[in-house]
Amino acid sequence: MNNWSSLINKAIIVVFILIGVMIVYILVTQLAGHQSNPPSDQNNANSVQYKTDSGSQSSSKSHPSDSSSTESSDASSEQTLKQEKQEGNVTTYTLSGTEKFDVVVTAVTDNQAWFQAKDNQTGQSIAEGTASKTGQKSYHFDASKVQSLSLKFGNAPGTELKINGKKVAIPSHSTVQTVIINFSK
């Protein structure tokens, strides 16, 4: 009889300890979730605006593969890439003020940088690959026909993303990140 009451007391203590651990875990994840969402007034600091100058256009024209994308940039002189929100491992941007949507994914560390690009509305795959310093260093594709592009990165800290030649910050608080870019022509 003494053994059973001792066993029941130990089981009750273990249950209370587990409940306490679960409460602490829930509080920590809730707190971490609130810290990862920047206040709305800081979102404006993540907006990138730049004007195209004739010097960069003439240097782009020297590359035959870039000549068609340069012609489309002549129609628009100001492009904006603005971070709209960040929820967990998903960051959403809006690209506006341009007709072109040129994407380059590059490995910047010795580790491989896997990525997948797909149309966020239709789910259709646009590009996928693994960039590395020893193999194919970067992937380049045109996403101007997509209204919402979803880019998933398997090694965010080791990956560089450029949209229309300008570097886009990929949050690196986690290895796997998703960047959604809504394209507003």
PDB file of C-alpha atoms in Angstrom:
ATOM      1  CA  MET A   1       0.000   0.000   0.000  1.00  0.00           C
ATOM      2  CA  ASN A   2       2.844   2.365   0.843  1.00  0.00           C
ATOM      3  CA  ASN A   3       4.471   1.618  -2.514  1.00  0.00           C
ATOM      4  CA  TRP A   4       1.297   2.609  -4.405  1.00  0.00           C
ATOM      5  CA  SER A   5       0.846   5.923  -2.610  1.00  0.00           C
ATOM      6  CA  SER A   6       4.529   6.728  -3.139  1.00  0.00           C
ATOM      7  CA  LEU A   7       4.172   5.874  -6.849  1.00  0.00           C
ATOM      8  CA  ILE A   8       1.023   8.009  -7.179  1.00  0.00           C
ATOM      9  CA  ASN A   9       2.737  10.957  -5.480  1.00  0.00           C
ATOM     10  CA  LYS A  10       5.691  10.677  -7.874  1.00  0.00           C
ATOM     11  CA  ALA A  11       3.330  10.478 -10.871  1.00  0.00           C
ATOM     12  CA  ILE A  12       1.490  13.614  -9.729  1.00  0.00           C
ATOM     13  CA  ILE A  13       4.795  15.485  -9.367  1.00  0.00           C
ATOM     14  CA  VAL A  14       5.880  14.387 -12.857  1.00  0.00           C
ATOM     15  CA  VAL A  15       2.544  15.528 -14.327  1.00  0.00           C
ATOM     16  CA  PHE A  16       2.899  18.959 -12.677  1.00  0.00           C
ATOM     17  CA  ILE A  17       6.469  19.278 -13.943  1.00  0.00           C
ATOM     18  CA  LEU A  18       5.341  18.398 -17.498  1.00  0.00           C
ATOM     19  CA  ILE A  19       2.510  20.944 -17.303  1.00  0.00           C
ATOM     20  CA  GLY A  20       5.004  23.568 -16.135  1.00  0.00           C
ATOM     21  CA  VAL A  21       7.386  22.768 -19.004  1.00  0.00           C
ATOM     22  CA  MET A  22       4.520  23.003 -21.515  1.00  0.00           C
ATOM     23  CA  ILE A  23       3.445  26.397 -20.138  1.00  0.00           C
ATOM     24  CA  VAL A  24       7.007  27.719 -20.350  1.00  0.00           C
ATOM     25  CA  TYR A  25       7.315  26.391 -23.927  1.00  0.00           C
ATOM     26  CA  ILE A  26       4.060  28.045 -24.986  1.00  0.00           C
ATOM     27  CA  LEU A  27       5.072  31.364 -23.415  1.00  0.00           C
ATOM     28  CA  VAL A  28       8.510  31.289 -25.066  1.00  0.00           C
ATOM     29  CA  THR A  29       7.092  30.503 -28.522  1.00  0.00           C
ATOM     30  CA  GLN A  30       4.450  33.217 -28.151  1.00  0.00           C
ATOM     31  CA  LEU A  31       7.093  35.739 -27.095  1.00  0.00           C
ATOM     32  CA  ALA A  32       9.402  34.720 -29.965  1.00  0.00           C
ATOM     33  CA  GLY A  33       6.499  35.050 -32.403  1.00  0.00           C
ATOM     34  CA  HIS A  34       5.826  38.620 -31.314  1.00  0.00           C
ATOM     35  CA  GLN A  35       9.490  39.595 -31.563  1.00  0.00           C
ATOM     36  CA  SER A  36       9.851  38.268 -35.125  1.00  0.00           C
ATOM     37  CA  ASN A  37       7.067  40.567 -36.393  1.00  0.00           C
ATOM     38  CA  PRO A  38       8.580  44.053 -36.739  1.00  0.00           C
ATOM     39  CA  PRO A  39       6.387  47.045 -35.864  1.00  0.00           C
ATOM     40  CA  SER A  40       4.664  48.635 -38.835  1.00  0.00           C
ATOM     41  CA  ASP A  41       6.736  51.820 -38.657  1.00  0.00           C
ATOM     42  CA  GLN A  42       9.920  49.779 -39.154  1.00  0.00           C
ATOM     43  CA  ASN A  43       8.545  48.192 -42.327  1.00  0.00           C
ATOM     44  CA  ASN A  44       9.127  51.473 -44.157  1.00  0.00           C
ATOM     45  CA  ALA A  45      12.834  51.177 -43.358  1.00  0.00           C
ATOM     46  CA  ASN A  46      12.875  47.943 -45.354  1.00  0.00           C
ATOM     47  CA  SER A  47      11.670  49.674 -48.505  1.00  0.00           C
ATOM     48  CA  VAL A  48      14.205  50.051 -51.298  1.00  0.00           C
ATOM     49  CA  GLN A  49      13.857  52.726 -53.958  1.00  0.00           C
ATOM     50  CA  TYR A  50      16.284  53.539 -56.709  1.00  0.00           C
ATOM     51  CA  LYS A  51      16.330  55.315 -60.021  1.00  0.00           C
ATOM     52  CA  THR A  52      17.883  53.947 -63.144  1.00  0.00           C
ATOM     53  CA  ASP A  53      20.653  56.070 -64.565  1.00  0.00           C
ATOM     54  CA  SER A  54      21.982  56.071 -68.093  1.00  0.00           C
ATOM     55  CA  GLY A  55      25.385  54.760 -66.944  1.00  0.00           C
ATOM     56  CA  SER A  56      23.965  51.474 -65.723  1.00  0.00           C
ATOM     57  CA  GLN A  57      21.818  51.155 -68.837  1.00  0.00           C
ATOM     58  CA  SER A  58      24.775  51.548 -71.153  1.00  0.00           C
ATOM     59  CA  SER A  59      26.780  48.967 -69.203  1.00  0.00           C
ATOM     60  CA  SER A  60      23.818  46.573 -69.360  1.00  0.00           C
ATOM     61  CA  LYS A  61      23.567  47.033 -73.117  1.00  0.00           C
ATOM     62  CA  SER A  62      27.105  45.725 -73.508  1.00  0.00           C
ATOM     63  CA  HIS A  63      25.768  42.275 -72.527  1.00  0.00           C
ATOM     64  CA  PRO A  64      23.617  40.885 -75.357  1.00  0.00           C
ATOM     65  CA  SER A  65      21.470  38.786 -73.007  1.00  0.00           C
ATOM     66  CA  ASP A  66      20.507  41.848 -70.946  1.00  0.00           C
ATOM     67  CA  SER A  67      19.503  44.142 -73.824  1.00  0.00           C
ATOM     68  CA  SER A  68      15.828  43.135 -73.818  1.00  0.00           C
ATOM     69  CA  SER A  69      15.482  43.694 -70.067  1.00  0.00           C
ATOM     70  CA  THR A  70      17.127  47.119 -70.373  1.00  0.00           C
ATOM     71  CA  GLU A  71      14.557  48.254 -72.905  1.00  0.00           C
ATOM     72  CA  SER A  72      11.727  47.475 -70.506  1.00  0.00           C
ATOM     73  CA  SER A  73      13.424  49.462 -67.728  1.00  0.00           C
ATOM     74  CA  ASP A  74      13.419  52.575 -69.921  1.00  0.00           C
ATOM     75  CA  ALA A  75       9.631  52.831 -69.532  1.00  0.00           C
ATOM     76  CA  SER A  76       9.881  53.113 -65.760  1.00  0.00           C
ATOM     77  CA  SER A  77      12.503  55.120 -63.911  1.00  0.00           C
ATOM     78  CA  GLU A  78      11.702  54.258 -60.279  1.00  0.00           C
ATOM     79  CA  GLN A  79      11.325  50.846 -58.734  1.00  0.00           C
ATOM     80  CA  THR A  80      10.220  50.056 -55.181  1.00  0.00           C
ATOM     81  CA  LEU A  81      10.659  46.808 -53.292  1.00  0.00           C
ATOM     82  CA  LYS A  82       8.888  47.104 -49.955  1.00  0.00           C
ATOM     83  CA  GLN A  83       8.698  44.554 -47.149  1.00  0.00           C
ATOM     84  CA  GLU A  84       5.024  44.202 -46.248  1.00  0.00           C
ATOM     85  CA  LYS A  85       5.130  41.663 -43.431  1.00  0.00           C
ATOM     86  CA  GLN A  86       7.109  38.894 -41.795  1.00  0.00           C
ATOM     87  CA  GLU A  87       5.431  35.961 -40.100  1.00  0.00           C
ATOM     88  CA  GLY A  88       7.707  33.231 -38.802  1.00  0.00           C
ATOM     89  CA  ASN A  89       9.798  31.983 -41.718  1.00  0.00           C
ATOM     90  CA  VAL A  90       7.742  33.801 -44.397  1.00  0.00           C
ATOM     91  CA  THR A  91       8.585  37.349 -45.515  1.00  0.00           C
ATOM     92  CA  THR A  92       6.342  39.169 -48.006  1.00  0.00           C
ATOM     93  CA  TYR A  93       7.515  41.996 -50.288  1.00  0.00           C
ATOM     94  CA  THR A  94       5.777  44.108 -52.927  1.00  0.00           C
ATOM     95  CA  LEU A  95       7.666  45.022 -56.105  1.00  0.00           C
ATOM     96  CA  SER A  96       6.242  48.016 -57.988  1.00  0.00           C
ATOM     97  CA  GLY A  97       7.222  50.769 -60.386  1.00  0.00           C
ATOM     98  CA  THR A  98       8.815  48.496 -62.979  1.00  0.00           C
ATOM     99  CA  GLU A  99       7.856  46.240 -65.860  1.00  0.00           C
ATOM    100  CA  LYS A 100      10.681  43.743 -65.334  1.00  0.00           C
ATOM    101  CA  PHE A 101      11.028  41.095 -62.646  1.00  0.00           C
ATOM    102  CA  ASP A 102      14.494  39.606 -63.064  1.00  0.00           C
ATOM    103  CA  VAL A 103      15.557  37.120 -60.340  1.00  0.00           C
ATOM    104  CA  VAL A 104      19.068  35.856 -59.532  1.00  0.00           C
ATOM    105  CA  VAL A 105      19.784  33.334 -56.743  1.00  0.00           C
ATOM    106  CA  THR A 106      23.455  32.862 -55.807  1.00  0.00           C
ATOM    107  CA  ALA A 107      25.385  30.797 -53.251  1.00  0.00           C
ATOM    108  CA  VAL A 108      27.558  33.044 -51.072  1.00  0.00           C
ATOM    109  CA  THR A 109      29.109  30.439 -48.750  1.00  0.00           C
ATOM    110  CA  ASP A 110      30.824  27.110 -49.290  1.00  0.00           C
ATOM    111  CA  ASN A 111      27.588  25.317 -48.369  1.00  0.00           C
ATOM    112  CA  GLN A 112      25.041  24.513 -51.053  1.00  0.00           C
ATOM    113  CA  ALA A 113      22.090  26.896 -51.415  1.00  0.00           C
ATOM    114  CA  TRP A 114      18.919  25.083 -52.496  1.00  0.00           C
ATOM    115  CA  PHE A 115      15.939  27.105 -53.716  1.00  0.00           C
ATOM    116  CA  GLN A 116      12.549  26.603 -55.325  1.00  0.00           C
ATOM    117  CA  ALA A 117      10.623  29.324 -57.180  1.00  0.00           C
ATOM    118  CA  LYS A 118       6.973  28.934 -58.048  1.00  0.00           C
ATOM    119  CA  ASP A 119       3.950  30.988 -58.997  1.00  0.00           C
ATOM    120  CA  ASN A 120       2.234  31.593 -55.668  1.00  0.00           C
ATOM    121  CA  GLN A 121      -1.210  31.780 -57.301  1.00  0.00           C
ATOM    122  CA  THR A 122      -1.115  28.712 -59.559  1.00  0.00           C
ATOM    123  CA  GLY A 123       1.513  26.628 -57.757  1.00  0.00           C
ATOM    124  CA  GLN A 124       3.379  26.141 -61.057  1.00  0.00           C
ATOM    125  CA  SER A 125       7.123  25.615 -60.642  1.00  0.00           C
ATOM    126  CA  ILE A 126       9.257  28.288 -62.338  1.00  0.00           C
ATOM    127  CA  ALA A 127      12.778  27.302 -61.295  1.00  0.00           C
ATOM    128  CA  GLU A 128      14.509  25.033 -58.831  1.00  0.00           C
ATOM    129  CA  GLY A 129      18.107  24.184 -58.174  1.00  0.00           C
ATOM    130  CA  THR A 130      21.094  24.067 -55.893  1.00  0.00           C
ATOM    131  CA  ALA A 131      23.681  26.791 -56.196  1.00  0.00           C
ATOM    132  CA  SER A 132      27.161  26.190 -54.817  1.00  0.00           C
ATOM    133  CA  LYS A 133      30.603  27.696 -55.067  1.00  0.00           C
ATOM    134  CA  THR A 134      31.943  24.485 -56.624  1.00  0.00           C
ATOM    135  CA  GLY A 135      29.079  23.823 -59.074  1.00  0.00           C
ATOM    136  CA  GLN A 136      26.559  26.147 -60.661  1.00  0.00           C
ATOM    137  CA  LYS A 137      27.088  29.371 -58.730  1.00  0.00           C
ATOM    138  CA  SER A 138      23.815  31.108 -59.563  1.00  0.00           C
ATOM    139  CA  TYR A 139      20.424  30.741 -61.197  1.00  0.00           C
ATOM    140  CA  HIS A 140      18.846  33.494 -63.278  1.00  0.00           C
ATOM    141  CA  PHE A 141      15.239  33.622 -64.477  1.00  0.00           C
ATOM    142  CA  ASP A 142      12.553  36.079 -65.589  1.00  0.00           C
ATOM    143  CA  ALA A 143       9.408  36.205 -63.437  1.00  0.00           C
ATOM    144  CA  SER A 144       7.734  39.210 -65.112  1.00  0.00           C
ATOM    145  CA  LYS A 145       4.659  37.141 -66.047  1.00  0.00           C
ATOM    146  CA  VAL A 146       4.033  36.165 -62.406  1.00  0.00           C
ATOM    147  CA  GLN A 147       1.906  38.295 -60.097  1.00  0.00           C
ATOM    148  CA  SER A 148       3.067  36.581 -56.898  1.00  0.00           C
ATOM    149  CA  LEU A 149       6.378  34.707 -56.724  1.00  0.00           C
ATOM    150  CA  SER A 150       7.153  32.310 -53.872  1.00  0.00           C
ATOM    151  CA  LEU A 151      10.852  31.609 -53.283  1.00  0.00           C
ATOM    152  CA  LYS A 152      11.756  28.921 -50.761  1.00  0.00           C
ATOM    153  CA  PHE A 153      15.385  28.732 -49.617  1.00  0.00           C
ATOM    154  CA  GLY A 154      16.985  25.703 -47.974  1.00  0.00           C
ATOM    155  CA  ASN A 155      20.088  27.579 -46.800  1.00  0.00           C
ATOM    156  CA  ALA A 156      18.982  31.178 -46.295  1.00  0.00           C
ATOM    157  CA  PRO A 157      22.199  32.362 -44.582  1.00  0.00           C
ATOM    158  CA  GLY A 158      24.249  31.046 -47.528  1.00  0.00           C
ATOM    159  CA  THR A 159      22.027  32.483 -50.263  1.00  0.00           C
ATOM    160  CA  GLU A 160      21.944  35.859 -51.989  1.00  0.00           C
ATOM    161  CA  LEU A 161      18.787  37.052 -53.766  1.00  0.00           C
ATOM    162  CA  LYS A 162      18.805  39.855 -56.322  1.00  0.00           C
ATOM    163  CA  ILE A 163      15.695  41.343 -57.912  1.00  0.00           C
ATOM    164  CA  ASN A 164      16.403  43.448 -61.004  1.00  0.00           C
ATOM    165  CA  GLY A 165      20.065  43.648 -59.992  1.00  0.00           C
ATOM    166  CA  LYS A 166      19.433  44.853 -56.439  1.00  0.00           C
ATOM    167  CA  LYS A 167      20.172  42.687 -53.406  1.00  0.00           C
ATOM    168  CA  VAL A 168      17.170  41.671 -51.262  1.00  0.00           C
ATOM    169  CA  ALA A 169      17.687  40.828 -47.599  1.00  0.00           C
ATOM    170  CA  ILE A 170      16.677  37.254 -46.785  1.00  0.00           C
ATOM    171  CA  PRO A 171      15.992  36.888 -43.068  1.00  0.00           C
ATOM    172  CA  SER A 172      18.450  34.344 -41.700  1.00  0.00           C
ATOM    173  CA  HIS A 173      17.026  33.581 -38.267  1.00  0.00           C
ATOM    174  CA  SER A 174      16.234  30.128 -39.646  1.00  0.00           C
ATOM    175  CA  THR A 175      17.901  28.029 -42.325  1.00  0.00           C
ATOM    176  CA  VAL A 176      14.664  27.446 -44.268  1.00  0.00           C
ATOM    177  CA  GLN A 177      12.994  30.684 -45.368  1.00  0.00           C
ATOM    178  CA  THR A 178      10.223  31.605 -47.784  1.00  0.00           C
ATOM    179  CA  VAL A 179      10.150  34.972 -49.553  1.00  0.00           C
ATOM    180  CA  ILE A 180       6.958  35.989 -51.356  1.00  0.00           C
ATOM    181  CA  ILE A 181       7.199  38.865 -53.820  1.00  0.00           C
ATOM    182  CA  ASN A 182       3.935  40.348 -55.053  1.00  0.00           C
ATOM    183  CA  PHE A 183       4.585  42.026 -58.416  1.00  0.00           C
ATOM    184  CA  SER A 184       2.535  45.147 -59.075  1.00  0.00           C
ATOM    185  CA  LYS A 185       3.337  46.529 -62.552  1.00  0.00           C
TER     186      LYS A 185
END
